[in-house]
Coordinates of C-alpha atoms in Angstrom, one line a residue:
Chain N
X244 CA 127.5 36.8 -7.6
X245 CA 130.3 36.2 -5.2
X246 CA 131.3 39.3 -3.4
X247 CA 135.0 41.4 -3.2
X248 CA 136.4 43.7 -1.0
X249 CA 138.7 46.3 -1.7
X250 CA 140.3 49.2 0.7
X251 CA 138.5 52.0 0.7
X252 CA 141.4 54.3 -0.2
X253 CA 145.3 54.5 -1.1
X254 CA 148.2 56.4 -1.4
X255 CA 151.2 56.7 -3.8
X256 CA 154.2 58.8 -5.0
X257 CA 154.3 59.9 -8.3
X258 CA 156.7 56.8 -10.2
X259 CA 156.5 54.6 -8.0
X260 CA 154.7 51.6 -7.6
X261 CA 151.1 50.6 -6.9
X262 CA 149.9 47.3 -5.4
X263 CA 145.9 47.5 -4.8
X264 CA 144.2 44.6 -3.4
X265 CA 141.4 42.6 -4.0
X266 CA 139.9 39.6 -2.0
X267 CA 137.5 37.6 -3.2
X268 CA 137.2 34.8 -0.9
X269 CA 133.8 32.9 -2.2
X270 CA 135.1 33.4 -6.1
X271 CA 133.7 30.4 -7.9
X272 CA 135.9 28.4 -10.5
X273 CA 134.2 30.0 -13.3
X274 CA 134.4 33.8 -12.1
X275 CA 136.4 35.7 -14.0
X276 CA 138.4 39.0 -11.9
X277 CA 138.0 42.1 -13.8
X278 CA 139.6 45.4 -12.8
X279 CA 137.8 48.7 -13.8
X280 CA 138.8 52.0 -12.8
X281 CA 137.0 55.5 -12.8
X282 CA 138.6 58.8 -13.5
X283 CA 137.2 61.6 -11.9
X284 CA 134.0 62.9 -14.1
X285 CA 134.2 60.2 -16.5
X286 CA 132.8 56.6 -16.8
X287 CA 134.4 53.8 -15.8
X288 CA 137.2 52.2 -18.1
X289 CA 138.4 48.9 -18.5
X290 CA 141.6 47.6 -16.7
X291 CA 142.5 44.5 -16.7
X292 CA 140.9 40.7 -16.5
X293 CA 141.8 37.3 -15.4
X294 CA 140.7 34.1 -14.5
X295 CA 143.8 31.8 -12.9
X296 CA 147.2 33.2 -14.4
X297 CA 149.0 36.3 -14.4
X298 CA 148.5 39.2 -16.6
X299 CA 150.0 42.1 -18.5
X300 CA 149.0 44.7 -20.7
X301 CA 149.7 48.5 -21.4
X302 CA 147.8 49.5 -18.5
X303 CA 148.2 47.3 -15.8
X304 CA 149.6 44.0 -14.0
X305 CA 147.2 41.6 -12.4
X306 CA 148.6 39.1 -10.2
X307 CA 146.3 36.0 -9.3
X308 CA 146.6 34.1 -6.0
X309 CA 147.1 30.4 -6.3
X310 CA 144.2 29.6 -4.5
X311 CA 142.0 32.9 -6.3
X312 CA 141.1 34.1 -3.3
X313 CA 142.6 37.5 -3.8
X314 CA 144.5 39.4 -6.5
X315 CA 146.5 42.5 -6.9
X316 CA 146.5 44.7 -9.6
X317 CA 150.1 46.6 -10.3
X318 CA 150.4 49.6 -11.3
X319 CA 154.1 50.0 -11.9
X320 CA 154.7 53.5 -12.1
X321 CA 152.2 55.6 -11.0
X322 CA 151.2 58.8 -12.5
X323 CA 148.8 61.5 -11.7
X324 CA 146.3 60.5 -14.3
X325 CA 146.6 57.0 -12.4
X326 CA 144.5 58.7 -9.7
X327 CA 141.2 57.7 -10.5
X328 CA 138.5 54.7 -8.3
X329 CA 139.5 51.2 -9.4
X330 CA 136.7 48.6 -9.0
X331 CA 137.6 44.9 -8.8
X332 CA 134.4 43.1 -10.2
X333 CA 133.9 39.3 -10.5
X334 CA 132.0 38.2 -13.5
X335 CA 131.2 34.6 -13.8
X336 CA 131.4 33.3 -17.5
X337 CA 128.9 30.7 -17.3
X338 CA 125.4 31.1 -18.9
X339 CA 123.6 34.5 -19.9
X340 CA 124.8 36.0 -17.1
X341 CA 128.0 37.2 -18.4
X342 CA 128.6 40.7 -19.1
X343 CA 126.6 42.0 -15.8
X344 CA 128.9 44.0 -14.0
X345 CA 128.4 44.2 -10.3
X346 CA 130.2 47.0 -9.0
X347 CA 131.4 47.6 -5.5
X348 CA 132.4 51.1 -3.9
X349 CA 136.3 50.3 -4.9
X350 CA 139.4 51.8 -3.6
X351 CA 140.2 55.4 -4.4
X352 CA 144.1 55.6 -4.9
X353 CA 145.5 59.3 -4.2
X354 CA 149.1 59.5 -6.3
X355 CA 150.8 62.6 -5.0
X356 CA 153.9 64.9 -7.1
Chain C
X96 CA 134.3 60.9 -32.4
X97 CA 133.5 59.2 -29.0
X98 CA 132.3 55.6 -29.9
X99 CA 129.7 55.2 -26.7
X100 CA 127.8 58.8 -26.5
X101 CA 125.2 59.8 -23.9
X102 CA 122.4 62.6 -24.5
X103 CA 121.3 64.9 -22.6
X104 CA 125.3 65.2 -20.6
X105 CA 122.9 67.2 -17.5
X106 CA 119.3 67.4 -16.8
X107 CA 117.0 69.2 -14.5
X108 CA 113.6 68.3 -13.9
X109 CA 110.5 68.4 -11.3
X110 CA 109.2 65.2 -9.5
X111 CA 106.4 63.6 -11.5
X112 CA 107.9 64.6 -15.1
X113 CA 108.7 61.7 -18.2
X114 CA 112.5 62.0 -18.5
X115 CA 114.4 60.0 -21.6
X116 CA 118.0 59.4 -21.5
X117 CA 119.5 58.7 -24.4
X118 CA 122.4 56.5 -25.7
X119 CA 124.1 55.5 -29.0
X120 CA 127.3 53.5 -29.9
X121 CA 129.2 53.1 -33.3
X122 CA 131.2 50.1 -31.7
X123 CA 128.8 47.8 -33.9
X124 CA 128.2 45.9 -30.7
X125 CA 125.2 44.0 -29.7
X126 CA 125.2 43.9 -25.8
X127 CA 124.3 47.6 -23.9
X128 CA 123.6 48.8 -20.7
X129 CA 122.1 51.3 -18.5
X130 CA 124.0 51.9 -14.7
X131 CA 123.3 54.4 -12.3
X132 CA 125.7 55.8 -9.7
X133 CA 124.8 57.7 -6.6
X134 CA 127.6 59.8 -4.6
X135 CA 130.1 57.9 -3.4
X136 CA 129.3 54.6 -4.4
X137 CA 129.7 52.1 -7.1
X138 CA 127.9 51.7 -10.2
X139 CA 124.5 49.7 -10.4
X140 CA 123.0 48.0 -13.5
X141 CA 119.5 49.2 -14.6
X142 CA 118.7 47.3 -17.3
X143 CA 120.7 45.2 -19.9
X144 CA 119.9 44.3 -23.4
X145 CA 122.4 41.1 -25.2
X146 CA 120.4 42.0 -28.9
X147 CA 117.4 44.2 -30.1
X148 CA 114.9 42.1 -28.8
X149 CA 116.5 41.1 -26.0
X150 CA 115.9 43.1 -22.6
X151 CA 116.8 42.1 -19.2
X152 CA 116.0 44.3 -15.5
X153 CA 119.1 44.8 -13.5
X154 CA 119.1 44.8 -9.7
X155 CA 117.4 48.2 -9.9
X156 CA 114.8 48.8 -12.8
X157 CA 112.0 49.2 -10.6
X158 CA 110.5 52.9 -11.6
X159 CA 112.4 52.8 -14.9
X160 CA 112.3 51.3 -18.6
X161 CA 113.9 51.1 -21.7
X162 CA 113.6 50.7 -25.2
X163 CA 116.3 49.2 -27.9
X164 CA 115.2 51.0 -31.1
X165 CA 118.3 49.6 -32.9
X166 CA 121.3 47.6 -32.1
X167 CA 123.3 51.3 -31.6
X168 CA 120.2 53.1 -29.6
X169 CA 119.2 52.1 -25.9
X170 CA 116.9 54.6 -24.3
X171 CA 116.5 54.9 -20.4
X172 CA 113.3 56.0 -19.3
X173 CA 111.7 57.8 -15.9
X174 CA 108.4 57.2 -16.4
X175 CA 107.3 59.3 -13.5
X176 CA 110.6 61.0 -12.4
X177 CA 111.4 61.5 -8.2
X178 CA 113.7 62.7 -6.3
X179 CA 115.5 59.6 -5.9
X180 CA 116.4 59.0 -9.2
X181 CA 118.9 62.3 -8.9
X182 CA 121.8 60.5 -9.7
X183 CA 124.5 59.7 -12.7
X184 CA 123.5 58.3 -15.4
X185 CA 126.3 55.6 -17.4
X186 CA 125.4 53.7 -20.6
X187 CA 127.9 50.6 -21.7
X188 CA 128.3 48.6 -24.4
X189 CA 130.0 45.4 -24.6
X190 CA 131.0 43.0 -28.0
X191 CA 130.3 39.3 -28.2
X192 CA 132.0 36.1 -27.2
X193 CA 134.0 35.8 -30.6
X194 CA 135.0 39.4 -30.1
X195 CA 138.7 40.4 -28.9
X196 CA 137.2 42.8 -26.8
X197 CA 134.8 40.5 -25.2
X198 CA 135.5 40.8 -21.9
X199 CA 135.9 44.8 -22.0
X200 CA 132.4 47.1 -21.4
X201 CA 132.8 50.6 -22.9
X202 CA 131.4 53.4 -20.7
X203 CA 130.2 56.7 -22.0
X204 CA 130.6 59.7 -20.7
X205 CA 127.3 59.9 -18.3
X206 CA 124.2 62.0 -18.1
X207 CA 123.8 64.1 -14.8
X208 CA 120.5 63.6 -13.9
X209 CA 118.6 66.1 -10.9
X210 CA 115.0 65.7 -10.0
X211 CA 113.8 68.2 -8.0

C-alpha cells in the first residue's frame, strides 16, 4: 500500500480554522484518501474520503491536489471536541483488498480556548 | 445502544493464559475487523473477515486467531498470551460495496488488554 505522511502534531484556536496535511506522493490512480480521526479513549471514527475531487460533509472539507499527491483536510471552525488524532489512510479500491485500513501514527491537533 | 460493542472493555492476565476478546455488531454488516494499537502509534489490522466463512491474517496475526461464529460475532483469540500482546484492542465493521456507507469502517469502543 502506498505510504502518507502527516505532521506529527498541530495547533489551533478555538473557531478558527484547521488545515492538516497529508502527502501521499506514490498514491496510485485507484487509491482512495480516507481521513479518520481518534478521540481521546475511544476508537477511531470516520472523516472523510475522496478519490480526485473535492469534498464536503458535516464533519469536514477534504481538498484534493491536482496531481493527488497531497490533500488537506479542513476543519472550518475548530472546537474542543475537534481535538482528537486524525489519520490519513490510502485505501486502494481495486480487488479484495479494499476495506484494509493501514494506519499511520497521524497528526495530533491540540485546539486551545 | 452502541452498534459495534467490544467485551471484556479491560483485561488483566498472566503470560501463558488463553485470552478471548470478544465483538458483536447490529450494523447487519458483513465485513469485521480486529486492530490493535500500541502507545503512541497507529492502529494495525489483526485479522479481517469480508463474510462468515471468509478469514483473512492482517500484517500482524502471528500469535493470535479468530473465529466468525455469525455474521455479527468475531472473536479475537491469544492462544498463549505474552507480554507483548499488552496493548488496545479495536474491533470494526464495515458494509458492502452497494452500501451508502461503504467506504466508512465503524470502530468500537476497545478492549484494554494487559499481560503480565
Amino acid at each position: 500500500d502506498a505510504k502518507t505522511t502527516q505532521p506529527n502534531s498541530m495547533e489551533s484556536n478555538e473557531e478558527e480554522p484547521v488545515h492538516l496535511p497529508c502527502n501521499h506522493s506514490t498514491i496510485s490512480g485507484t487509491d482512495y484518501i480516507h481521513w479518520y480521526r481518534q478521540l481521546p479513549s475511544q476508537g477511531p471514527e470516520y472523516v472523510i474520503h475522496g478519490l480526485t475531487s473535492n469534498v464536503n460533509n458535516r464533519m469536514a472539507s477534504l481538498a484534493i491536489a491536482e496531481d493527488r499527491k497531497s490533500s488537506t483536510l479542513i476543519l472550518h471552525r475548530a472546537t474542543l471536541r475537534d481535538a482528537a488524532v486524525y489519520y490519513c489512510i490510502l485505501n486502494n479500491a481495486g480487488g479484495t483488498s479494499y476495506g484494509k485500513l493501514t494506519f499511520g501514527q497521524g497528526t495530533i491537533l491540540t485546539v486551545h480556548p | 445502544d452502541a452498534d459495534v460493542t467490544q467485551t471484556p472493555r479491560n483485561r488483566i492476565t498472566k503470560t501463558g493464559k488463553r485470552i478471548m476478546l470478544e465483538c458483536s455488531q447490529t450494523k447487519g454488516h458483513d465485513r469485521m475487523y480486529w486492530y490493535r494499537q500500541d502507545p503512541g502509534l497507529g492502529l494495525r489490522l489483526i485479522y479481517y473477515s469480508f463474510d462468515v466463512k471468509d478469514i483473512n491474517k492482517g500484517e500482524i496475526s502471528d500469535g493470535y486467531s479468530v473465529s466468525r461464529q455469525a455474521q455479527a460475532k468475531f472473536s479475537l483469540s491469544l492462544e498463549s498470551a505474552i507480554p507483548n500482546q499488552t496493548a488496545l484492542y479495536f474491533c470494526a465493521t464495515s458494509g458492502p460495496p452497494w452500501d451508502s456507507h461503504y467506504n466508512e469502517q465503524f470502530f468500537g469502543p476497545g478492549t484494554r488488554l494487559t499481560v503480565l
